[in-house]
PDB file of C-alpha atoms and ligand atoms in Angstrom:
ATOM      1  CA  UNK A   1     245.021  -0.298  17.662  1.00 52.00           C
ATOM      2  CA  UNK A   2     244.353   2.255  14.694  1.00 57.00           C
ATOM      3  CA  UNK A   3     241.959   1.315  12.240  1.00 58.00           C
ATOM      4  CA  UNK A   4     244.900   1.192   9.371  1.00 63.00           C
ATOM      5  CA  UNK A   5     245.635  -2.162  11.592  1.00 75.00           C
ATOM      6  CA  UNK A   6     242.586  -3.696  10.858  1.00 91.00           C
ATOM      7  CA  UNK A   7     239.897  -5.956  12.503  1.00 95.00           C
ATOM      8  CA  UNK A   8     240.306  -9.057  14.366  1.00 96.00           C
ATOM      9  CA  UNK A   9     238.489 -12.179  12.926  1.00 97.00           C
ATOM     10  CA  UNK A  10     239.961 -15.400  13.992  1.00 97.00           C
ATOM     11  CA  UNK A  11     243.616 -16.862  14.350  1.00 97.00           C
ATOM     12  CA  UNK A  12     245.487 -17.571  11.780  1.00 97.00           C
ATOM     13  CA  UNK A  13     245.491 -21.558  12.564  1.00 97.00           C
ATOM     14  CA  UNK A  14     241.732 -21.360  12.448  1.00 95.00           C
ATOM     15  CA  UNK A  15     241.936 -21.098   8.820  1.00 96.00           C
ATOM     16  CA  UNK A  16     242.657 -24.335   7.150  1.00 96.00           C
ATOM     17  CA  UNK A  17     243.239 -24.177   3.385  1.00 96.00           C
ATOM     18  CA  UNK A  18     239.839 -25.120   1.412  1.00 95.00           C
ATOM     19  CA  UNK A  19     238.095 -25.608   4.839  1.00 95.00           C
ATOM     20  CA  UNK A  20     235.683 -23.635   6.894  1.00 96.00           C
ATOM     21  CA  UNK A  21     235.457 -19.674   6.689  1.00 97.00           C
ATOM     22  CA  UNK A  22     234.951 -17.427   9.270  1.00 97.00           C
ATOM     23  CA  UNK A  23     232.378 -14.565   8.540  1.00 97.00           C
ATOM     24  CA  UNK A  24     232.511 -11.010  10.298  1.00 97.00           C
ATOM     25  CA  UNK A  25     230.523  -8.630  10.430  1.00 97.00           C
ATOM     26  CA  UNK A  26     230.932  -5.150   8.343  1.00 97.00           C
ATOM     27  CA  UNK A  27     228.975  -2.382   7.516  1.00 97.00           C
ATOM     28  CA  UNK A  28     228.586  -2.606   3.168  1.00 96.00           C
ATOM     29  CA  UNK A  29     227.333   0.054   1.182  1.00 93.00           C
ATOM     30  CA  UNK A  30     225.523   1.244   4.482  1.00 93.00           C
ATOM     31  CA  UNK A  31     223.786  -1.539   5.317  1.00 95.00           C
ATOM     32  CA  UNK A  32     224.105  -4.287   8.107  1.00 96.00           C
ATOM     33  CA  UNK A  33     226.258  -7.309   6.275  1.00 97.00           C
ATOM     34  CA  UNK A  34     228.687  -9.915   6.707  1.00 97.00           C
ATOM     35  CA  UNK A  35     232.353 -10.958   5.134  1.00 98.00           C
ATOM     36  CA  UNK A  36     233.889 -13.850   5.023  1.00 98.00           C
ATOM     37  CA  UNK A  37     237.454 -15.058   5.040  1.00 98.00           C
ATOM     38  CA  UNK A  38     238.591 -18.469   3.670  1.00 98.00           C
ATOM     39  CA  UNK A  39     242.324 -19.420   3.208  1.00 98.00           C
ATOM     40  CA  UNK A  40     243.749 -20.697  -0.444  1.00 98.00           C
ATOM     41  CA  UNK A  41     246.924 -21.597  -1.825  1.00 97.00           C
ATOM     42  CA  UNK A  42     248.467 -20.871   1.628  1.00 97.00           C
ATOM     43  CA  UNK A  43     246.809 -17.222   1.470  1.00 97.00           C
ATOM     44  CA  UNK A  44     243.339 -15.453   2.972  1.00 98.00           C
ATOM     45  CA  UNK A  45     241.006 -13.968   1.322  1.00 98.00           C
ATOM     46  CA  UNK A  46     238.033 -11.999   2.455  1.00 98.00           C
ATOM     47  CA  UNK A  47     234.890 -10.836   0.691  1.00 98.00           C
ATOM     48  CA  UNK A  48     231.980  -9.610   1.131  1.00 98.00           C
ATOM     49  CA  UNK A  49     229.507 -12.414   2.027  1.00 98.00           C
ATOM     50  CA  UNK A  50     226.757 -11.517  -0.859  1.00 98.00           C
ATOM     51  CA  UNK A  51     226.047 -13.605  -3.864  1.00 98.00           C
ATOM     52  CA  UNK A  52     226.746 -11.791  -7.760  1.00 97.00           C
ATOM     53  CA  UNK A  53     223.481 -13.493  -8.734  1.00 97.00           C
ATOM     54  CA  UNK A  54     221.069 -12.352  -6.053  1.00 96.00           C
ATOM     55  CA  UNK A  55     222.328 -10.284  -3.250  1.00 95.00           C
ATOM     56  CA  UNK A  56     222.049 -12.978  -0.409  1.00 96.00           C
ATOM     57  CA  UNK A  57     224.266 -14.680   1.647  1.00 97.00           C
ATOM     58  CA  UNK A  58     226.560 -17.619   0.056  1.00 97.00           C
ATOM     59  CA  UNK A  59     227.420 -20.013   3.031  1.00 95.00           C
ATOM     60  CA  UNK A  60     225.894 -23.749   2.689  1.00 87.00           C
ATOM     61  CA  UNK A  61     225.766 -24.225   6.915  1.00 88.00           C
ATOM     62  CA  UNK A  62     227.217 -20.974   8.284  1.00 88.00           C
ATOM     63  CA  UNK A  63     231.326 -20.524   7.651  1.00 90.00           C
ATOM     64  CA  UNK A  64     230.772 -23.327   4.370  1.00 95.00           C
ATOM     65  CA  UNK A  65     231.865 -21.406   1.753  1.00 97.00           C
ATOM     66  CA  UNK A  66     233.866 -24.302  -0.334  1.00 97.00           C
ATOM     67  CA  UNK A  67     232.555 -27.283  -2.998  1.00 95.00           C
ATOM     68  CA  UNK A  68     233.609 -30.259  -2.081  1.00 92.00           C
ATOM     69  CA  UNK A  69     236.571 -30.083  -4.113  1.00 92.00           C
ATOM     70  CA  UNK A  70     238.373 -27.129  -1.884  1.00 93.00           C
ATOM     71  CA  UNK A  71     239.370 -25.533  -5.342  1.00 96.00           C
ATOM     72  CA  UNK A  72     236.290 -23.313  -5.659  1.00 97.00           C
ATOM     73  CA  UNK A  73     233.440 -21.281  -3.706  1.00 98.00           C
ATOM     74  CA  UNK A  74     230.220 -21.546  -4.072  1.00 97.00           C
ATOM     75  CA  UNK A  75     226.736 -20.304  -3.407  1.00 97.00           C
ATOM     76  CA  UNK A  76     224.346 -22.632  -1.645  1.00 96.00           C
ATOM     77  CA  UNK A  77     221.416 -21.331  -3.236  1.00 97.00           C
ATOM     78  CA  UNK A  78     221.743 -21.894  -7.040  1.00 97.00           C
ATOM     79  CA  UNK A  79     225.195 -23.051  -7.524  1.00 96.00           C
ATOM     80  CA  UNK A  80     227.249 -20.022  -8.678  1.00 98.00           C
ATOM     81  CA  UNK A  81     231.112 -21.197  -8.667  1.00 97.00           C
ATOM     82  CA  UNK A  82     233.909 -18.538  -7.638  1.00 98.00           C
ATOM     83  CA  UNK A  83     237.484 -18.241  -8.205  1.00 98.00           C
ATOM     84  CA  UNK A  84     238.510 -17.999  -4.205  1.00 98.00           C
ATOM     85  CA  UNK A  85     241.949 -16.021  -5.532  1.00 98.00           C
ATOM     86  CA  UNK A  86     239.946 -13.639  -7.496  1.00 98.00           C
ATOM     87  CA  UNK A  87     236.225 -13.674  -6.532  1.00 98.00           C
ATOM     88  CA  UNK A  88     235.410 -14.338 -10.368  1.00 98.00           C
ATOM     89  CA  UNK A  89     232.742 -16.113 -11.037  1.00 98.00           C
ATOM     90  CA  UNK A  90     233.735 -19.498 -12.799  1.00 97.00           C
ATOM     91  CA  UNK A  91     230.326 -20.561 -13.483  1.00 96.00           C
ATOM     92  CA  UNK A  92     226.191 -20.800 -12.948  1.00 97.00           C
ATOM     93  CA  UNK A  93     224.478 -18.069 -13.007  1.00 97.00           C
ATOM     94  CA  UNK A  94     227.141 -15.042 -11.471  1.00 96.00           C
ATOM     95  CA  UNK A  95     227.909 -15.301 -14.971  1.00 92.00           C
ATOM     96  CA  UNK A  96     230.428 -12.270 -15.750  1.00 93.00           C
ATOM     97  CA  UNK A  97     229.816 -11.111 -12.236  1.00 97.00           C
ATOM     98  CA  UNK A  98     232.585 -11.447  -9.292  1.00 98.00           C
ATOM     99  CA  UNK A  99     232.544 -11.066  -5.399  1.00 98.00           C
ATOM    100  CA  UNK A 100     233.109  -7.742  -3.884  1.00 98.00           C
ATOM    101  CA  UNK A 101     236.925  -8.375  -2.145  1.00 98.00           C
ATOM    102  CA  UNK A 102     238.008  -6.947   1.387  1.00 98.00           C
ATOM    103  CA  UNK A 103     241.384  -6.858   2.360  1.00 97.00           C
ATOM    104  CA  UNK A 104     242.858  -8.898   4.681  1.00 97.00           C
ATOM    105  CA  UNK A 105     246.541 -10.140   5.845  1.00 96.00           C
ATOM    106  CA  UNK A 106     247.709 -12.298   8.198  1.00 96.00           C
ATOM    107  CA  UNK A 107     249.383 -10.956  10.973  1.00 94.00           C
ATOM    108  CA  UNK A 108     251.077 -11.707  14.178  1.00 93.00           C
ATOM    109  CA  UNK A 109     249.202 -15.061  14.519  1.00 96.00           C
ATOM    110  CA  UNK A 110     245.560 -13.593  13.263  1.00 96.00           C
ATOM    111  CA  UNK A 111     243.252 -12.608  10.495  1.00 97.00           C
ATOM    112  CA  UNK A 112     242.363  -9.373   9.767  1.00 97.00           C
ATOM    113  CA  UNK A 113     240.885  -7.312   7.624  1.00 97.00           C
ATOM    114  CA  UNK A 114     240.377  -3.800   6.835  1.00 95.00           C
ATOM    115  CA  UNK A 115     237.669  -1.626   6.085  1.00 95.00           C
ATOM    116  CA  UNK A 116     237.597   0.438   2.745  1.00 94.00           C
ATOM    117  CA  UNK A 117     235.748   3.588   1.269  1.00 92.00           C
ATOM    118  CA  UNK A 118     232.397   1.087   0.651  1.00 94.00           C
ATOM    119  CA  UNK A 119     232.999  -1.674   3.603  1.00 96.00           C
ATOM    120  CA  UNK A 120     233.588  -0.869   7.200  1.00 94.00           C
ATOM    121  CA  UNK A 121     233.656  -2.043  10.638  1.00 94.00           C
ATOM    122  CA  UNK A 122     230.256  -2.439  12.705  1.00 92.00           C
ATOM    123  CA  UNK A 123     230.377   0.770  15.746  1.00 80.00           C
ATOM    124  CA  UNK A 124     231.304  -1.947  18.338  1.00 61.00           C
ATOM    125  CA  UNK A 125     232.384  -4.572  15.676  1.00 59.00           C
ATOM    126  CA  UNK A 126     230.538  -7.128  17.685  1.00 49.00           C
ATOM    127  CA  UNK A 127     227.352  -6.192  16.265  1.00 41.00           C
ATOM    128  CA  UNK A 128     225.982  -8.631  13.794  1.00 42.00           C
ATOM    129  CA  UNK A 129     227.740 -12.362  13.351  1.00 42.00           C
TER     130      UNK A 129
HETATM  131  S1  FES B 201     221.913 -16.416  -5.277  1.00 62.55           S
HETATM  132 FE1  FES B 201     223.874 -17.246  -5.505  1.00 62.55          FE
HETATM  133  S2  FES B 201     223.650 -18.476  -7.265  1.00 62.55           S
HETATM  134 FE2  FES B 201     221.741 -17.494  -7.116  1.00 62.55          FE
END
């Protein structure tokens, strides 16, 4: 596997649309972090599990990433509403501010994403969940 092949994170029937996400865990800006993926519309899509209000983790129980609707993400610590397409914010206080994306595709059965010039893989990928 070359690294332009990306990183494992779950199979692809793991991901139900507007259900549970799977985090992962990535090296961001330098520092120790996690992503996420959630599927929408039929499609993943993987950020960077960090809040445009206050830099801290969004998840409500670990891998709930969704308002009970399924239409939107949001943070379980004051309520900031995402776009899960875009990673806008759609509301509360990430006001104007938008989640940091990773890419992903679905592949041969699986999830996985890819690291870019600010996010990348863990030295043993295993590292931090
Ligand atoms: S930390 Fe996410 S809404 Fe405040």
């Amino acid at each position: 596997m070359t690294v332009e092949d990306g990183y494992f994170v779950c199979e692809a029937g793991a991901l139900l649309d507007g259900g549970k996400g799977v985090r992962f865990p990535v090296i961001a800006f330098g520092q120790p972090a996690t992503g996420f993926v959630v599927r929408y519309d039929g499609k993943p899509f993987a950020y960077l599990n960090r809040c445009a209000h206050v830099p801290i983790e969004l998840d409500w129980k670990q891998g709930d990433f969704f308002e009970s609707s399924g239409l939107y993400l949001m943070c379980a610590t004051h309520g900031a509403v995402y776009e899960p397409d875009t990673g806008k914010c759609a509301g509360g206080p990430c006001r104007g501010g938008k989640l940091r994306p990773i890419p992903v595709v679905e592949r041969d059965g699986g999830i996985w994403w890819q690291p870019d010039d600010m996010v990348r893989a863990p030295r043993d990928n295993t590292a931090i969940q």
